[in-house]
Coordinates of C-alpha atoms in Angstrom, one line a residue:
M1 CA -0.7 5.4 93.2
N2 CA 0.2 6.3 96.6
Q3 CA 2.1 3.2 97.5
T4 CA 4.2 3.4 94.2
L5 CA 5.1 7.3 95.1
F6 CA 6.3 6.4 98.0
L7 CA 8.2 3.6 96.8
Q8 CA 10.0 5.8 94.6
W9 CA 10.9 8.0 97.0
S10 CA 11.8 5.8 99.9
G11 CA 14.0 4.4 97.0
L12 CA 15.1 8.2 96.2
I13 CA 16.1 8.8 100.0
V14 CA 17.9 5.9 100.6
Q15 CA 20.0 5.9 97.6
F16 CA 20.5 9.6 98.8
V17 CA 21.9 8.6 102.1
A18 CA 24.3 5.8 100.5
T19 CA 25.1 8.7 98.4
V20 CA 25.9 11.2 101.3
A21 CA 27.9 8.1 103.2
L22 CA 29.9 7.3 100.2
I23 CA 30.7 10.8 99.6
W24 CA 31.6 11.2 103.3
T25 CA 33.7 8.2 103.1
L26 CA 35.4 9.3 100.3
I27 CA 36.1 12.8 101.7
V28 CA 38.0 11.2 104.6
Y29 CA 40.0 9.1 102.6
R30 CA 41.0 11.9 100.4
G31 CA 41.8 14.1 103.5
I32 CA 43.8 11.0 104.6
L33 CA 45.6 10.6 101.1
L34 CA 46.4 14.3 101.1
E35 CA 48.3 14.1 104.5
M36 CA 50.7 11.4 102.6
Q37 CA 51.7 13.5 100.0
N38 CA 53.9 15.3 102.6
Q39 CA 55.8 11.8 102.6
R40 CA 58.4 10.9 100.2
G41 CA 57.8 10.1 96.2
A42 CA 56.5 6.5 95.9
L43 CA 53.3 7.7 97.4
D44 CA 52.5 10.5 94.6
R45 CA 51.5 8.1 92.3
Q46 CA 49.2 6.2 94.9
V47 CA 47.4 9.6 95.9
S48 CA 47.1 9.9 92.1
A49 CA 45.5 7.0 91.6
V50 CA 43.2 7.1 94.8
Q51 CA 42.1 10.6 93.6
E52 CA 41.0 9.5 90.2
Q53 CA 39.1 6.5 91.7
V54 CA 37.5 9.3 94.2
E55 CA 36.5 11.3 91.1
L56 CA 35.1 8.3 89.1
A57 CA 33.1 7.2 92.5
R58 CA 31.5 11.1 92.4
S59 CA 31.0 10.9 89.0
A60 CA 29.5 7.6 88.9
S61 CA 27.7 8.5 91.9
L62 CA 26.2 11.8 90.1
A63 CA 25.3 9.7 87.4
Q64 CA 23.3 7.4 89.5
N65 CA 21.6 9.9 91.2
T66 CA 20.5 11.6 88.1
L67 CA 19.4 8.5 86.6
S68 CA 17.3 7.8 89.8
L69 CA 15.6 11.5 89.9
I70 CA 14.8 10.9 85.9
N71 CA 13.3 7.5 86.6
Y72 CA 11.3 8.9 89.5
L73 CA 10.0 11.9 87.1
Q74 CA 9.5 9.9 84.5
S75 CA 7.1 7.8 86.4
S76 CA 3.7 7.1 84.9
E77 CA 1.9 8.9 87.7
L78 CA 3.8 12.1 87.8
Q79 CA 4.0 12.2 84.0
E80 CA -0.3 12.1 84.1
A81 CA 0.0 14.5 86.9
R82 CA 2.0 16.9 84.8
R83 CA -0.1 15.9 81.7
I84 CA -3.4 17.5 83.8
I85 CA -1.4 20.7 85.1
I86 CA -0.2 21.4 81.1
Q87 CA -3.3 20.5 79.5
K88 CA -6.2 21.3 81.9
L89 CA -4.8 23.7 85.5
A90 CA -2.9 25.7 83.4
K91 CA -6.1 26.9 81.3
A92 CA -8.4 26.6 84.3
D93 CA -8.7 29.1 86.9
Y94 CA -7.7 28.4 90.3
S95 CA -11.1 29.1 92.5
V96 CA -12.5 26.3 90.2
W97 CA -10.1 23.6 89.9
K98 CA -9.2 23.8 93.9
K99 CA -12.8 22.5 94.3
I100 CA -12.0 19.1 92.3
E101 CA -10.0 16.8 94.4
D102 CA -8.5 15.1 92.0
R103 CA -6.7 18.1 90.7
V104 CA -5.6 19.4 93.7
R105 CA -4.1 16.1 94.2
S106 CA -2.1 16.3 90.8
A107 CA -0.9 19.5 91.4
S108 CA 0.1 18.7 94.8
E109 CA 2.0 15.3 93.6
V110 CA 4.0 17.3 90.7
I111 CA 4.7 20.6 93.4
S112 CA 6.1 17.9 95.6
S113 CA 8.0 16.2 92.9
Y114 CA 9.6 19.2 91.7
D115 CA 10.0 20.2 95.3
V116 CA 12.7 17.1 96.2
T117 CA 13.9 17.9 92.7
A118 CA 15.1 21.4 94.1
I119 CA 16.2 19.7 97.3
V120 CA 18.4 17.1 95.4
I121 CA 19.7 19.6 93.1
R122 CA 20.6 22.0 95.9
L123 CA 22.6 19.4 97.5
G124 CA 24.6 19.2 94.3
I125 CA 24.1 15.0 93.9
V126 CA 22.6 15.2 90.5
H127 CA 23.3 17.1 87.1
R128 CA 21.7 20.5 87.6
E129 CA 21.5 21.2 83.8
V130 CA 19.7 18.0 83.0
F131 CA 16.9 19.2 84.7
L132 CA 17.2 22.6 84.2
D133 CA 17.3 22.0 80.4
N134 CA 14.8 18.9 80.3
W135 CA 12.4 19.9 82.7
G136 CA 12.6 23.5 82.8
P137 CA 9.5 24.4 80.4
S138 CA 7.3 22.1 82.5
I139 CA 8.6 23.7 85.5
E140 CA 7.8 26.9 84.3
V141 CA 4.0 26.1 83.1
C142 CA 3.8 23.4 86.3
Y143 CA 5.0 26.5 88.9
E144 CA 3.0 29.4 87.1
A145 CA -0.5 27.1 87.1
C146 CA 0.0 25.7 90.7
K147 CA 1.2 29.0 92.6
P148 CA -1.9 30.2 93.8
L149 CA -2.3 26.9 95.7
I150 CA 1.4 27.1 96.7
E151 CA 0.6 30.6 97.8
E152 CA -2.6 29.4 99.8
L153 CA -0.6 26.6 101.7
Q154 CA 2.2 28.6 102.4
K155 CA 0.1 31.5 104.7
P156 CA 1.1 31.0 108.2
Q157 CA -2.7 29.9 109.3
N158 CA -1.8 26.8 106.6
R159 CA 1.3 25.1 106.3
G160 CA 3.5 28.3 106.5
S161 CA 6.3 30.0 104.3
G162 CA 8.7 26.9 104.3
Y163 CA 6.0 24.7 102.5
W164 CA 6.8 23.9 99.2
N165 CA 9.5 26.6 99.1
D166 CA 12.2 24.5 97.6
F167 CA 9.7 24.3 94.2
V168 CA 9.7 28.3 94.1
W169 CA 13.5 28.4 94.4
L170 CA 13.5 25.8 91.4
Y171 CA 11.1 27.5 89.1
E172 CA 13.5 30.7 90.1
E173 CA 16.3 28.6 88.6
V174 CA 14.6 27.9 85.5
K175 CA 14.0 31.1 84.9
K176 CA 17.8 32.3 85.6
Y177 CA 18.8 29.6 83.4
R178 CA 16.8 30.3 80.5
R179 CA 17.8 33.7 80.7
V180 CA 21.3 33.0 80.4
Q181 CA 20.9 30.4 77.6
I182 CA 18.9 32.9 75.7
D183 CA 21.4 35.4 76.1
A184 CA 24.3 33.2 74.8
T185 CA 22.1 32.3 72.0
Q186 CA 21.9 35.9 71.2
K187 CA 25.5 36.7 71.8
A188 CA 26.7 33.7 69.1
S189 CA 23.7 35.1 66.3

């Protein structure tokens, strides 16, 4: 199970690095093309075509990254870990389940997966709304069930306040996003 998650993480990291390299290359290329716009008329059509290609490449990259993250989150190991949190840990007292190694492992896997999801969303290399819409309820339940573990590990004597802080950010973003959705629905009624 850990090797599978390692391979999935490795794949996600490789795709992330490739995406960053692609985006930087495209940014540099776009800068060169913008300079060429100062030249005469025929270049205008070429610049427009290149800009379309950059946007298409960016859109394709965004879509590919989104699909990669979806595949990662939909792995059978993470689905099972989320099921354990939603069906068992959310209803149990932390003082009880923190002593059960499998439960803590499941919680750690889910927290880590959502922490990575938050990082990728913050970088803007995936479609944010896909994850807030489709995983929002899971993020809320998992965060609330795992909050005592997160807080314990964020203590200075343990791993510190930066540990899993992106999952905390993601939880807050889901809450804001869902409030906006509810407000929009109520205004439309």
